């Protein structure tokens, strides 16, 4: 019987003082670490985030909804509770008519985000982190000092909540990524850095290999990719990163946090340029079995920090945790009590005659039908890139 | 500007004593009433419900998760908070090795479900209801008294929580439906009844028209269908019901609570016999625009109680509410603050060049691509029906 | 070993005087009779027929191309050589700027068509026939005499070439069909009649059953459907015809000549209203295995005259003949020498490693991929119907 | 009005003695030259070629069928009549139980092929050619002399029929290609050479660029690719060839003869390893508009010899000719008399209301539906490669 981690009893860490819990690097040394999933797109569908701005004022407006999602990821098997500070730099909260900065203030939003995540981390024994993400200031060419000043407003709050590690993510430019890493490194905690790039590299023409090497050299303990391309495409990105890192004799941990969608038709601009994004993208959602497939292939490639970005939901994270359970000492999240591997719970029920046949990896890994006879498999993406006239 | 209902201020009902709020029939007389969405499949994906049994012990185990989902539906614009009492008859909680009855007891589960929903109904001014669903006792041929005894255990609790109306749903046999209605009618509250049938009728060979007529004659104030077939197919079912009701001179309100999936390939056994059900069904998920399409077509056909069954999520219910906002005096749910009609919020953001083109009904009603080049549009369903050897 | 019919030796009929060959009704009494395939669409793709007019002046302009196609059908296993007289009534050859009547004359076209087909029939021992098809005169409301006068111009030529039976086909109106049958009946030969209708019936509101019954009562020895709906849909049409014929105590032979395409999305107007018709319809082409599936299902339903309409090519007719070989005393067409059942010829070659796996019905009956990730399964048909302002 | 080439009058070349006709290189100097299409797969569907062996004994058994197909390509607008000598080396005609060599002899088959093509070339003024293709002797490692001896048996016959140029095609190994070119160069006529390779290069690990350069250095006047990958993929192959040729300062004419199917899912082994090949591949057929798209993109890339390989039919070659008509002085094949650009002939007919809307490039370039709701877009190819145990 696989062991299940439970806040009530099975997980002794929950009862331990934080100082006694293993940190990120210790955990990585032992085996794969599981990140959590999507907040923006999931909370958009739950009614708390506005598409377009994609800023996290929900942490102030509806903390109970954010906390609930944190709990779901922790129960799914995530080792990490990532404060919902995405796009919470002050310039972004003020960007293009966004009222979030004015209404709540950058500090209040970052504090609320950290506070909510900390509550869940304490309850479930997960690692607390918070992330920096791209700033409008960078695109407007305001320079390193201005950009890092934006970052520091956030990292000071992260420090106050004593995050276990710093996360730098979703950057399309290597330069800004390195500035972010530099700021985070000042706090003496592990730094994890991922860029939203595909096999073609970043917006500045740097290859994935170059990006990985530079992030590692800047001191990131974990490097990789998140978002914008599906896991199949992103595995290629990681392969390119890995090859270059090896060539340079560098060996940071590798991470992947791909989105929860099949977007093989995305071009260099990534998923957001697909015509279905963000309001008709559900047919592309990964199944839980796709999530398991991702986990296995990423692990086999050497990835040790595996989580999800846009659209990756609790059942996907549970899939990752279930797939990697053998590599994690049989550990499973609490939510696996409500799930059986490869459909086993159906067999138990026996309600429909067909349930008996719906068990097993062979059965569930077959490509699922879409129920959509008027829909094509692929789209022609827009290729206009960013609208900021002021982008470099 | 459309008026938004808000618990804080805009919705005066929330502050009113319950006795002052309008009841179901009053609301139906004024215009369309919006039901809530799926609990089973949505909470399964969130990690709280076990596929196969599909019973609602989450109300005891994780009331915060159930309450959160109720809030999401209320915020989306639902008029109804439906206690999560589905499949909560004692025989089902005990069925085929299910430990829920033994572990918690039928009373505790039904009480918890009603209590959670009541809390949200009081907060948001929604109507409180609770549902009866099919019993194993019926399939085992135990007869009317035994089946109605199962129902009464539940309805006595519903009564204790003073539900605004009784709901009878998901029945595949007209006979059991009528027994359930009979039990509910004793309480002197409105009764809403829907069957999980398609255009071919119920398991006993009764046509949709016959079912509707009999439900109405038995005293159901609202009759219709829920689950098992997608909205396109279910519109045909309702059309058949409506024609027969008119022929008989009956005029109950009509209801539809279809699942949140495209399942045009389902045969008489419905969605559960599709090979993708329930673990690889995400590619079939409705978009929010599909939900609007459902709402418009159902309303035009005369349906006045519109909600969702398996897989219908908060963003779908928001879609229904947004589509019918003109028919509801401009009313919208709170969650529409985080949404713009037909993608308008993207335009506001202007982040991507393509965002400007992603606005408008014409844009979003195009069939979305699936991102799945190895997946076919349709499946060949299993046709084995129920596994109960003891089914009549 | 199945026997192969060959013009050179195996088929003794070819050497026999025509009077010694079995006629249509004798052959039908023995087992299924195989019609030939498409001329219009196949010769359009070969460069000899103009889409839009769809008239058969190729018989005068390029007799060698028409003869070659006749030979291909005879070699494939067809029992019938159907003169290419489709749409060769004088009014159609003159219709809307068509120059065919003026350039060649109705007599010359019908004579050439019969002469070419007769040559092949004599060579291969097939039955000679020629067809009447709908006239513009009918749509223009010119009345029975005018329409029958058009028909008689053609049938007199058919008689001159001593056709083995008369064919009446592709009619969308029962009334005109009956007028055509009446003309044909005068010659004392068997009459075969098929309408281009689906399960919804003809343009005048007559059900398929009504059409079949009336055709039979008018003296048609074989009745059924051709064109406009795919074989899956047309099987339903035939089922309706059969039921009504049985109810009336009538037992004509049944025929099906469906098109060579999958068009499940066609509405009442049939295949021509699909957006892909006629110039982008190739992705819908039946495979040879689809043709076998058609043959088996049609035979099992009681159909005894099986051929093809628009787009049905020689390899489809060969598929029909191969499928029904057991019912035809093991008989196969010559072209089966170049084919092995269910891919057997690949195994013989052994060129690719995969060839060994590409054998057998289970292998080949799997739905084939389309190679078209940007194409949807279904289309929304136009529903404008015919453009003739003068249609009744 | 575009000029149409016609055997009867418009094409004076037909009446000219052969010596007066322009040769291949003269024509290429003037503009694009159009090759013909598929014989193997097209004649397989017409009932004259056996899949698996894929040898051309039809030239002896049914010369009328082969001649007819030649005429169709000439009428479509092809400049070339390519004798059906594919796989007609003696070792292949004897290979693995193939009886063709024993039954007819290698000489008779090559003579018949050349004689038939010459007849059509004389009639239509097309250029006569004949091709060499891969030999089993090469795969069996018999060495250069043995392989070239096989080739010379064929080329001596080609010489006897005074082909206008020699064609070397479908080779998967650069080495054998160069041996074939060497043999052909002895005759002092232009040599055209194409390999069945994709962007990954040949079986021996040579890149497309390397292959092109070596073919050009060996004296091929025209180099390129044919078969095995669809035109979209093959355009990338040609791009790689072109870049390397330019780097080397070489400027042979470029050619493309891709198959008539969409096979984006083919891996290195090409189209034959797809599960649908060769008996269920129809849904992948190019439309005529796809053929025009190919022609335009290939021309724009600099390709000047454009024809088709497996599955490319007369209507595809007509499409190529129509697309490049402006580049060819307005010249069109005879068969364009039966066709209107972008559907214009439908408008003329006006038969259906929808015909008016079915005109124009925008209309027809939309991805066509497949009519196949149970079929996926892509397949997983077999990857076993060739079955010859004796392959190097």
GROMACS .gro file of N, CA, C and O in nm, chain B residues 209-210 212-217 220-221 223 240-254:
model
  104
  601UNK      N    1  -4.208   1.264  -2.375
  601UNK     CA    2  -4.337   1.331  -2.361
  601UNK      C    3  -4.419   1.267  -2.249
  601UNK      O    4  -4.476   1.335  -2.163
  602UNK      N    5  -4.424   1.137  -2.251
  602UNK     CA    6  -4.496   1.063  -2.148
  602UNK      C    7  -4.438   1.095  -2.010
  602UNK      O    8  -4.512   1.120  -1.913
  604UNK      N    9  -4.274   1.357  -1.911
  604UNK     CA   10  -4.304   1.495  -1.870
  604UNK      C   11  -4.448   1.508  -1.823
  604UNK      O   12  -4.478   1.570  -1.720
  605UNK      N   13  -4.536   1.448  -1.899
  605UNK     CA   14  -4.678   1.456  -1.865
  605UNK      C   15  -4.705   1.391  -1.728
  605UNK      O   16  -4.774   1.448  -1.643
  606UNK      N   17  -4.647   1.276  -1.708
  606UNK     CA   18  -4.670   1.206  -1.581
  606UNK      C   19  -4.610   1.282  -1.463
  606UNK      O   20  -4.668   1.288  -1.355
  607UNK      N   21  -4.492   1.339  -1.483
  607UNK     CA   22  -4.431   1.418  -1.375
  607UNK      C   23  -4.520   1.537  -1.340
  607UNK      O   24  -4.541   1.569  -1.223
  608UNK      N   25  -4.570   1.601  -1.445
  608UNK     CA   26  -4.656   1.717  -1.421
  608UNK      C   27  -4.785   1.676  -1.351
  608UNK      O   28  -4.830   1.740  -1.255
  609UNK      N   29  -4.842   1.568  -1.397
  609UNK     CA   30  -4.967   1.521  -1.335
  609UNK      C   31  -4.944   1.482  -1.189
  609UNK      O   32  -5.034   1.493  -1.106
  612UNK      N   33  -4.537   1.789  -1.011
  612UNK     CA   34  -4.413   1.865  -1.024
  612UNK      C   35  -4.442   2.001  -1.087
  612UNK      O   36  -4.513   2.009  -1.187
  613UNK      N   37  -4.390   2.105  -1.025
  613UNK     CA   38  -4.412   2.240  -1.077
  613UNK      C   39  -4.320   2.271  -1.192
  613UNK      O   40  -4.349   2.356  -1.276
  615UNK      N   41  -4.062   2.058  -1.471
  615UNK     CA   42  -4.021   1.925  -1.519
  615UNK      C   43  -3.918   1.941  -1.630
  615UNK      O   44  -3.914   2.042  -1.701
  632UNK      N   45  -3.960   1.736  -2.734
  632UNK     CA   46  -4.057   1.627  -2.729
  632UNK      C   47  -4.146   1.638  -2.605
  632UNK      O   48  -4.267   1.613  -2.610
  633UNK      N   49  -4.084   1.674  -2.493
  633UNK     CA   50  -4.161   1.692  -2.370
  633UNK      C   51  -4.264   1.803  -2.386
  633UNK      O   52  -4.381   1.788  -2.350
  634UNK      N   53  -4.216   1.912  -2.441
  634UNK     CA   54  -4.302   2.030  -2.455
  634UNK      C   55  -4.424   2.000  -2.544
  634UNK      O   56  -4.538   2.037  -2.513
  635UNK      N   57  -4.398   1.931  -2.654
  635UNK     CA   58  -4.507   1.901  -2.747
  635UNK      C   59  -4.615   1.818  -2.679
  635UNK      O   60  -4.736   1.846  -2.694
  636UNK      N   61  -4.572   1.719  -2.601
  636UNK     CA   62  -4.668   1.630  -2.538
  636UNK      C   63  -4.742   1.702  -2.424
  636UNK      O   64  -4.863   1.683  -2.405
  637UNK      N   65  -4.670   1.785  -2.351
  637UNK     CA   66  -4.736   1.863  -2.245
  637UNK      C   67  -4.843   1.953  -2.303
  637UNK      O   68  -4.954   1.964  -2.250
  638UNK      N   69  -4.809   2.018  -2.414
  638UNK     CA   70  -4.907   2.107  -2.478
  638UNK      C   71  -5.029   2.029  -2.524
  638UNK      O   72  -5.142   2.074  -2.511
  639UNK      N   73  -5.001   1.912  -2.579
  639UNK     CA   74  -5.112   1.828  -2.625
  639UNK      C   75  -5.206   1.794  -2.510
  639UNK      O   76  -5.327   1.785  -2.528
  640UNK      N   77  -5.148   1.776  -2.391
  640UNK     CA   78  -5.229   1.741  -2.273
  640UNK      C   79  -5.281   1.864  -2.200
  640UNK      O   80  -5.343   1.852  -2.094
  641UNK      N   81  -5.250   1.980  -2.252
  641UNK     CA   82  -5.296   2.101  -2.186
  641UNK      C   83  -5.227   2.130  -2.053
  641UNK      O   84  -5.281   2.198  -1.966
  642UNK      N   85  -5.106   2.078  -2.040
  642UNK     CA   86  -5.031   2.100  -1.916
  642UNK      C   87  -4.924   2.206  -1.939
  642UNK      O   88  -4.869   2.215  -2.048
  643UNK      N   89  -4.896   2.285  -1.835
  643UNK     CA   90  -4.795   2.389  -1.855
  643UNK      C   91  -4.704   2.407  -1.734
  643UNK      O   92  -4.693   2.518  -1.682
  644UNK      N   93  -4.637   2.301  -1.694
  644UNK     CA   94  -4.537   2.319  -1.589
  644UNK      C   95  -4.421   2.399  -1.648
  644UNK      O   96  -4.407   2.408  -1.771
  645UNK      N   97  -4.340   2.458  -1.564
  645UNK     CA   98  -4.217   2.517  -1.613
  645UNK      C   99  -4.127   2.405  -1.663
  645UNK      O  100  -4.132   2.293  -1.613
  646UNK      N  101  -4.043   2.440  -1.761
  646UNK     CA  102  -3.948   2.342  -1.816
  646UNK      C  103  -3.809   2.367  -1.760
  646UNK      O  104  -3.770   2.483  -1.740
   0.00000   0.00000   0.00000
